[in-house]
XYZ file of C-alpha atoms in Angstrom:
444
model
C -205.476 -130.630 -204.875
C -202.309 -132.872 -205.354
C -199.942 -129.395 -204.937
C -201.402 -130.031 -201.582
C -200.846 -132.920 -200.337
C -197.809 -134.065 -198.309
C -195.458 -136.435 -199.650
C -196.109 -138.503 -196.284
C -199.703 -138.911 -197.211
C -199.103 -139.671 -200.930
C -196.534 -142.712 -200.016
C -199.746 -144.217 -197.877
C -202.306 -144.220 -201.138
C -203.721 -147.006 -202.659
C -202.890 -147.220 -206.452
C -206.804 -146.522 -207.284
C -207.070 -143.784 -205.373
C -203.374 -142.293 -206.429
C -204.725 -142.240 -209.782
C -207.877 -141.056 -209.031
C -206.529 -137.594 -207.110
C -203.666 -136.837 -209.819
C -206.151 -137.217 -213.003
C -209.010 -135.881 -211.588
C -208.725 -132.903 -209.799
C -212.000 -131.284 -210.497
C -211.602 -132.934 -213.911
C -213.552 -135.312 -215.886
C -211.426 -138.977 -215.912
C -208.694 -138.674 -219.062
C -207.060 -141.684 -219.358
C -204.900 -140.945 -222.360
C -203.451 -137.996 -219.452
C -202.562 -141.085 -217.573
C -201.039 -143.073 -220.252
C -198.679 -140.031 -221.198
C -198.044 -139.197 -217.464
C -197.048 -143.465 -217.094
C -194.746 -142.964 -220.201
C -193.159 -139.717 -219.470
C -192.361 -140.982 -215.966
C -189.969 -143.842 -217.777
C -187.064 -141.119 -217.893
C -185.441 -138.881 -215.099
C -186.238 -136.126 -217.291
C -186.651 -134.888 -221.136
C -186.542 -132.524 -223.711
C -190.359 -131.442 -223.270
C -189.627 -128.116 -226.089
C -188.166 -130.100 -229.317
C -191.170 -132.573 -231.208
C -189.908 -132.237 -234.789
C -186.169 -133.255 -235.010
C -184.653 -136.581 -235.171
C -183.595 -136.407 -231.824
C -186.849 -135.270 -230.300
C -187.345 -137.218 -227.057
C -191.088 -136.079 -226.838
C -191.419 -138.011 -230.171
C -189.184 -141.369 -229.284
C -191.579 -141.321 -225.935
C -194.732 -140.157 -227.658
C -194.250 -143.461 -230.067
C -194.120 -145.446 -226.713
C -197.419 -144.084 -226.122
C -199.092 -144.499 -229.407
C -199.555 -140.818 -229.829
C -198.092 -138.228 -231.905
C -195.267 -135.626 -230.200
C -198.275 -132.801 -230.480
C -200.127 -134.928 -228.617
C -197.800 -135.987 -226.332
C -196.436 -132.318 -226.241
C -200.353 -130.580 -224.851
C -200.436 -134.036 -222.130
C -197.242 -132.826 -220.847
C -198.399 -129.023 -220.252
C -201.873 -130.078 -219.013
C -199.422 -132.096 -216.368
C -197.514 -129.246 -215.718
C -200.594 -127.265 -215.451
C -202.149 -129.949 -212.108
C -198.427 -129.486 -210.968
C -197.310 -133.266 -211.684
C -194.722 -131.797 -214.180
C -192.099 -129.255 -213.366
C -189.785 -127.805 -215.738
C -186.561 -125.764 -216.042
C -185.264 -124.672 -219.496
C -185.959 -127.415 -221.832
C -186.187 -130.037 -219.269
C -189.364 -131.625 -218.297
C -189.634 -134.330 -215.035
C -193.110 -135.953 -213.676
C -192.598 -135.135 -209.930
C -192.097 -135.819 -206.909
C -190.811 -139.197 -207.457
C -192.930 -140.857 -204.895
C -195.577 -140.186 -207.554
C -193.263 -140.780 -210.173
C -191.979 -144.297 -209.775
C -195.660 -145.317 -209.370
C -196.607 -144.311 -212.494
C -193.328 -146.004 -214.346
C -193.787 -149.435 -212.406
C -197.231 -149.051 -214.118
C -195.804 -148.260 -217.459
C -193.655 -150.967 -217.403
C -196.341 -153.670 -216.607
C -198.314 -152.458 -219.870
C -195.635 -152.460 -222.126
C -193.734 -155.761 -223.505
C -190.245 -155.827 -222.112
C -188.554 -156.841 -225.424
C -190.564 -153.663 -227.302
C -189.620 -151.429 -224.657
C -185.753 -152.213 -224.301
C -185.161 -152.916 -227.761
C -187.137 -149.110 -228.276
C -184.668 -147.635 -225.664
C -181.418 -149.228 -227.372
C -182.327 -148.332 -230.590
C -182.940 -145.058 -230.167
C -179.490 -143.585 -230.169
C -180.033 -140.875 -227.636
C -177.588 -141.904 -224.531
C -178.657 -138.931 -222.272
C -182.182 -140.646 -222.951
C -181.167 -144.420 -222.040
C -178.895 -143.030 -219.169
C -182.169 -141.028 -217.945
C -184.206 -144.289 -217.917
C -182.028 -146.523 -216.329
C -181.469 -143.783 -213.720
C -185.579 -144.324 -213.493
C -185.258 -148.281 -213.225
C -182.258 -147.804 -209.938
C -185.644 -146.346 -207.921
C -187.788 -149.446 -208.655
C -185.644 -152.356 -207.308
C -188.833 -153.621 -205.632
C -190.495 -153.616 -209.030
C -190.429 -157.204 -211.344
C -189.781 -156.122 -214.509
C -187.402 -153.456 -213.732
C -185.891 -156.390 -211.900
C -185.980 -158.696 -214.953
C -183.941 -155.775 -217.490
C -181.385 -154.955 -214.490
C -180.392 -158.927 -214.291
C -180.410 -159.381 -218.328
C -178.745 -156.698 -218.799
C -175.673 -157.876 -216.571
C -175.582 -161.330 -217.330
C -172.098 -162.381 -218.604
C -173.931 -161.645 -222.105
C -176.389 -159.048 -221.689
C -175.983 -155.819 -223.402
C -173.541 -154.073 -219.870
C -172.154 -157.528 -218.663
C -170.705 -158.291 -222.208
C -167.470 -156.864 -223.852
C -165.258 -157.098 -220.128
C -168.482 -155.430 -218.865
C -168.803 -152.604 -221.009
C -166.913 -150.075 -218.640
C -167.064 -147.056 -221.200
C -168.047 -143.679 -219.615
C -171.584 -144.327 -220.674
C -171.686 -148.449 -219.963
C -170.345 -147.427 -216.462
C -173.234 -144.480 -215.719
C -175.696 -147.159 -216.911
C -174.014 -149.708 -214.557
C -173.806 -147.487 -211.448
C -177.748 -146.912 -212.139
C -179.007 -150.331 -212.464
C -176.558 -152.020 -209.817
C -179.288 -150.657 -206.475
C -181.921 -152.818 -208.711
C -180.241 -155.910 -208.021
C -176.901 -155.938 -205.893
C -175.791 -159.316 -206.187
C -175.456 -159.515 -210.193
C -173.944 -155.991 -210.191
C -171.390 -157.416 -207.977
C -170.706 -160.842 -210.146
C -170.141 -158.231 -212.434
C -167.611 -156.419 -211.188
C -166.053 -159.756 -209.926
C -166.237 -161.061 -213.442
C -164.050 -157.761 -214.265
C -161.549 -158.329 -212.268
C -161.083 -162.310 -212.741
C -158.144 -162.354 -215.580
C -156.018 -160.948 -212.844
C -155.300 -157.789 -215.073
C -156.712 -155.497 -212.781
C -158.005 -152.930 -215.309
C -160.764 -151.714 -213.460
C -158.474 -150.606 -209.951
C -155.704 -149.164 -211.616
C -154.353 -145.948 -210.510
C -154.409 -144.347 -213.684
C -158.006 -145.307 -214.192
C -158.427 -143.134 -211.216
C -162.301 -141.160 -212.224
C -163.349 -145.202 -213.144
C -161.811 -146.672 -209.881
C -163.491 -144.036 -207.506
C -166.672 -144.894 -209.142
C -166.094 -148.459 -208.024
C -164.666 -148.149 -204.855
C -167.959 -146.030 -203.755
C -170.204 -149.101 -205.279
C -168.462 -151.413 -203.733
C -169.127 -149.687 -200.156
C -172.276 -149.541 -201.253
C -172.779 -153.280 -201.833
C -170.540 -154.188 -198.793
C -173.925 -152.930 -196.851
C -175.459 -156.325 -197.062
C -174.443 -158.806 -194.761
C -173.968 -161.624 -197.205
C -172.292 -159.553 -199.836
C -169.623 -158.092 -197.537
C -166.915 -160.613 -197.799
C -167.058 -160.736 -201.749
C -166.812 -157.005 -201.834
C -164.632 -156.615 -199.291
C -162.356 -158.915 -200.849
C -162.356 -156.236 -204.279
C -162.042 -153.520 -202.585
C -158.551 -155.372 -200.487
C -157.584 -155.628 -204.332
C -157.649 -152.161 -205.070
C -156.184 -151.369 -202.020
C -153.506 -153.158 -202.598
C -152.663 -151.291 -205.825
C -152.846 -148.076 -204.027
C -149.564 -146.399 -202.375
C -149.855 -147.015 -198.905
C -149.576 -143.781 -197.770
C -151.987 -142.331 -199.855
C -153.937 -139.113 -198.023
C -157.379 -139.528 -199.974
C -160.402 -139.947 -198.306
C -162.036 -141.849 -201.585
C -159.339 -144.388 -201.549
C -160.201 -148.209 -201.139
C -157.869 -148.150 -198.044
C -159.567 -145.603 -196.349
C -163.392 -146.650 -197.470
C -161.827 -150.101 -196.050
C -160.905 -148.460 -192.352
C -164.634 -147.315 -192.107
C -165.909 -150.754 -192.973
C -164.704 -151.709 -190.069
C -165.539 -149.292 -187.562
C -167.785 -150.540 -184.401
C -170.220 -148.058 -185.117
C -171.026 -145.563 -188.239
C -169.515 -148.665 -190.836
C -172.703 -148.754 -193.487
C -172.942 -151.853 -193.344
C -174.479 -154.813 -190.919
C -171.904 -157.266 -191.558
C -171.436 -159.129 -188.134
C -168.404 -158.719 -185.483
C -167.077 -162.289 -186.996
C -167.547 -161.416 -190.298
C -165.250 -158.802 -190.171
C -162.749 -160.516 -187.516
C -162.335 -163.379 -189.799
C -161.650 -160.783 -192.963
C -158.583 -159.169 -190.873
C -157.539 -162.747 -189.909
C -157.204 -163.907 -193.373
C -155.254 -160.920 -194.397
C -152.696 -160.789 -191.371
C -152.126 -164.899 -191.983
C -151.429 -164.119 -195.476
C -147.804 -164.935 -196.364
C -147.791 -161.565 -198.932
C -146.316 -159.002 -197.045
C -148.681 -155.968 -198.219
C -152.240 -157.943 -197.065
C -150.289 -158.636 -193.815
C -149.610 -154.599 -193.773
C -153.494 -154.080 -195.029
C -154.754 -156.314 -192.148
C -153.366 -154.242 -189.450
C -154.762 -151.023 -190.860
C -157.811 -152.645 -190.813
C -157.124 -154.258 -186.948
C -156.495 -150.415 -185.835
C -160.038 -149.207 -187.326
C -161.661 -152.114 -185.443
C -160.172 -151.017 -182.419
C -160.602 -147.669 -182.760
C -162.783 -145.825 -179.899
C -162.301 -142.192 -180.735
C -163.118 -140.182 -183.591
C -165.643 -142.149 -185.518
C -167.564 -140.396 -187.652
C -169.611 -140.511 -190.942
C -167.840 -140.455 -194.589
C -169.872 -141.893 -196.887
C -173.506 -141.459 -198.028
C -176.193 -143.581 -197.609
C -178.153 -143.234 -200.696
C -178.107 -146.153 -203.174
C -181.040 -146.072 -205.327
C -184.377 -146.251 -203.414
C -182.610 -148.715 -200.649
C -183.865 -148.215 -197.337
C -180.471 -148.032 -195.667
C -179.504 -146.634 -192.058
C -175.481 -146.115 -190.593
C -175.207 -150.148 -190.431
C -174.075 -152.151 -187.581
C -174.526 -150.570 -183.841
C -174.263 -152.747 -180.805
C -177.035 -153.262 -178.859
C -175.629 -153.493 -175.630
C -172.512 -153.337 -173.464
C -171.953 -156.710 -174.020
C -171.707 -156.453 -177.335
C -169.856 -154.040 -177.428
C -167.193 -155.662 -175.233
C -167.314 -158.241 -177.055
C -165.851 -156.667 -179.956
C -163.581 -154.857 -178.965
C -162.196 -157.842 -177.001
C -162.377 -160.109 -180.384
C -159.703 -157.890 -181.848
C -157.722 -157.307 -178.804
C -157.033 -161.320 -178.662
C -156.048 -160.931 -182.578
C -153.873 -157.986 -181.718
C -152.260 -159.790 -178.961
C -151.791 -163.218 -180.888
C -150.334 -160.791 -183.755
C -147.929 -159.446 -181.722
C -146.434 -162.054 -179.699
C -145.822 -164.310 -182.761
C -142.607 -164.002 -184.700
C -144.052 -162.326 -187.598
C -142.254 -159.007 -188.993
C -145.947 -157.281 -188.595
C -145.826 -158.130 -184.562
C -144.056 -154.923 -184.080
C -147.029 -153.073 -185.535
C -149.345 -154.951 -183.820
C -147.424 -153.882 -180.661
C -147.819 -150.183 -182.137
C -151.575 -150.464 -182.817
C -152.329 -152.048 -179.446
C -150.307 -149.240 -177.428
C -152.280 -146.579 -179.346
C -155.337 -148.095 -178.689
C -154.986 -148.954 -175.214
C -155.638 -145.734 -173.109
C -159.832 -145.933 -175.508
C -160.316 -149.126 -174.260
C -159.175 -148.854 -171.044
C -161.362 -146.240 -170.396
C -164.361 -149.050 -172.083
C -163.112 -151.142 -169.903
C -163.672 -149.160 -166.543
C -166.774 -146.993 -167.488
C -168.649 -150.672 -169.059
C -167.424 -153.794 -167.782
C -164.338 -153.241 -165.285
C -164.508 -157.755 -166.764
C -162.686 -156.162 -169.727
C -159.920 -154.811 -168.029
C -158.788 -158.234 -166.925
C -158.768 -158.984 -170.843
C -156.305 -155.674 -171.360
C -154.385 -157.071 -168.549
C -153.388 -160.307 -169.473
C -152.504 -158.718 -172.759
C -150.498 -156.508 -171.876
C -148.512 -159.366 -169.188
C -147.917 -161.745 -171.918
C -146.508 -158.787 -174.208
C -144.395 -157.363 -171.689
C -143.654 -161.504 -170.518
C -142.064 -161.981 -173.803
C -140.509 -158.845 -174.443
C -139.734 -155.401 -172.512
C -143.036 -153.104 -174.306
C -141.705 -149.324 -174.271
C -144.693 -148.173 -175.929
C -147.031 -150.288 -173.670
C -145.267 -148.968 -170.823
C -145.928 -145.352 -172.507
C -149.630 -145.693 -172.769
C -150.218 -146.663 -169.118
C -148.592 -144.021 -168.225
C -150.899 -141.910 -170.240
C -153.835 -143.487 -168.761
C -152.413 -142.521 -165.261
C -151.952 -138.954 -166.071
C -154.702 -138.139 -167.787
C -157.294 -140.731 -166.620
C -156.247 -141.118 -163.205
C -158.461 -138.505 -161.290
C -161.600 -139.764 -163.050
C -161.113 -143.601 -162.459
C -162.119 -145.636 -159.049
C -159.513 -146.832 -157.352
C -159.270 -150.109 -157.863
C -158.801 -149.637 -161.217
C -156.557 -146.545 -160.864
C -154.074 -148.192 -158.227
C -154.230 -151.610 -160.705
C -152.580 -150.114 -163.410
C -149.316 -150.506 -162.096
C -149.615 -154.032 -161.328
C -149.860 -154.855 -164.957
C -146.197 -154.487 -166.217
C -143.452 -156.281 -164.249
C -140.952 -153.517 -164.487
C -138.490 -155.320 -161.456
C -137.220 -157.458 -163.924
C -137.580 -155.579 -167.240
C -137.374 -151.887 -167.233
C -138.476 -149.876 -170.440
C -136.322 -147.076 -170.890
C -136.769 -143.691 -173.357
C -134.348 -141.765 -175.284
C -135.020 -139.007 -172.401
C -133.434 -140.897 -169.519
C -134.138 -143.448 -167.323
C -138.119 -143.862 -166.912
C -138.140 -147.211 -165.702
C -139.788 -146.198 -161.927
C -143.267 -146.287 -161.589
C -144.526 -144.076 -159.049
C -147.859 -144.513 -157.860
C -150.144 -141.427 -158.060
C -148.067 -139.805 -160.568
């Protein structure tokens, strides 16, 4: 019996003998069973009670099928009877979905596309179109789902027209169809945003612009569509108030983006170096500002964990990039040291926070540094020499001292007795509102 059988072992059937379990089962063979079961299992769900009024979706889909809603109506509670259906209230669904999107990718290869799109949009009923497209986001590995996904977000299909149709329905419609194909859904949202008026990020649009900003993230997964999401979601940042405390907001979906670990998405270490380059070599002030937020998630070594969910139609999709070795993981962290340390010794008004960000971060990757590749620590070294070179570091000078009071006990010592060594504090002596700290006493 099919109530019986794992959903493991149902994902490893062939078609033929998929079919020949769920509409057999100690039954004769009843292919009109299958037809209505391949039908129903268009939609998400329906109203399996109401077959008489002009909003009956057991009639709109019964016409699909060529039968009347009686008809239709009996297939559905033989179905429910095998346990393929289940039902609460009015509400009917073919389930579990495994078996589900079989049956619909089957559907949709026996019915004309222009028949069955044109029957959907014509039917007036959006719960109804909402519940198929919500259908079609599970089959992006299916052709003709495929084929009404891309139409329908070309610059003139029926959700890419009219500055992409971002109603409260076009948008539910758009957030179900974008996991079928990725790349359109994002020329779509780029196309929204090209007349520079920024309608779809602004504040005030807030429900809308969460919506986005969680799309975007999800999009951002892909390697080759980072970049162009990326730079959208640097837009709505931007229109945010800096200081904004909200974990949906495109400045804090940005800082886990770029993350070493946990990011959701496989974008590579230069990818995302060159991203925070562009922005701190910007001459606007605010993208220099959003760079450096973005610099201190990079270097981040504490604290990283998950805020976002994975799910994004029926996308295989894991927690993104991981290194695979202690290479790479030196590697970067020391790509965004060097851009830390080039930030901060250049004249720019952000090389103050770039100071900031690399004191903060320094006592994490020291400890990297000595428990990975002790190679690394020559890399913190020089850093913090040419800082300190060019300018007396207080908070530099703070952070080692950190390190020497709270790491100090745990670290060899060669690199415990090094520490000192790195600031030249003979000829430049930080000093703290507290009093003179400017010794350095070994041990301490």
């Amino acid at each position: 019996m099919i109530k019986s059988t794992s959903p493991k072992s149902l994902s490893t059937l062939r078609d033929q003998e998929l079919f020949k379990r769920l509409f057999r089962q100690r039954h004769d063979p009843n292919e009109g069973l299958r037809i209505s079961a391949e039908i129903c299992s268009l939609v998400y769900s329906f109203d399996g009670v109401d077959t008489t009024s002009t909003t009956s979706e057991l009639k709109f889909l019964a016409g699909l099928a060529n039968k009347s809603s009686l008809e239709l109506y009996r297939d559905v509670q033989e179905l429910k009877n095998r346990g393929l259906v289940q039902s609460r209230g009015v509400w009917r669904a073919v389930l579990p979905h495994a078996i589900a999107n079989r049956l619909a990718k089957h559907s949709l290869d026996s019915i004309p596309l222009n028949v069955l799109v044109n029957a959907f949009l014509s039917c007036g009923s959006e719960r109804l179109i909402q519940s198929f497209t919500r259908r079609l986001g599970y089959l992006h590995d299916c052709a003709p789902a495929v084929g009404i996904a891309s139409d329908w977000l070309k610059p003139d299909g029926w959700i890419g027209q009219t500055n992409c149709n971002f109603s409260s329905f076009g948008l539910a419609v758009f957030k179900n169809i974008a996991p079928i194909v990725p790349e359109a859904a994002l020329a779509m949202l780029e196309r929204a945003t090209s007349d520079e008026s920024e309608q779809v990020f602004i504040p005030e649009a807030d429900r809308h612009r969460r919506e986005f900003i969680r799309l975007l993230r999800h999009l951002a997964y892909e390697s080759e569509l980072f970049q162009r999401s990326v730079k959208l979601l640097c837009r709505c940042a931007l229109l945010e108030k800096s200081n904004i405390n909200d974990g949906d907001s495109a400045r804090a979906t940005l800082k886990t983006l770029f993350h070493i670990i946990l990011s959701g998405t496989h974008a590579s270490p230069q990818i995302r170096a060159s991203i925070v380059d562009e922005l701190i070599n910007s001459n606007v002030q605010n993208e220099q500002d959003l760079g450096i937020t973005l610099l201190e998630a990079a270097l981040q070594t504490y604290h990283i964990h998950i805020t976002h969910t994975s799910n994004f139609g029926a996308r295989s999709r894991d927690f993104g990039y991981r290194p695979k070795s202690d290479r790479e993981v030196i590697d970067w962290y020391g790509r965004f040291v060097d851009i830390c340390t080039r930030i901060a010794l250049s004249d720019k008004p952000i090389a103050s926070s770039a100071k900031r960000v690399l004191a903060n971060s320094l006592r994490g990757l020291w400890t990297i540094g000595a428990n990975i590749n002790q190679d690394f620590l020559k890399i913190l070294e020089n850093s913090i020499a040419q800082i300190h070179e060019q300018q007396v570091w207080n908070e530099g000078w703070v952070s080692v001292k950190g390190i020497l009071r709270y790491d100090g006990k745990s670290m060899q010592e060669e690199v415990y007795f090094d520490i000192p060594l790195k600031l030249d504090y003979e000829n430049k002596s930080p000093t703290s509102e507290k009093g003179d700290i400017s010794y350095w006493p070994p041990g301490s």
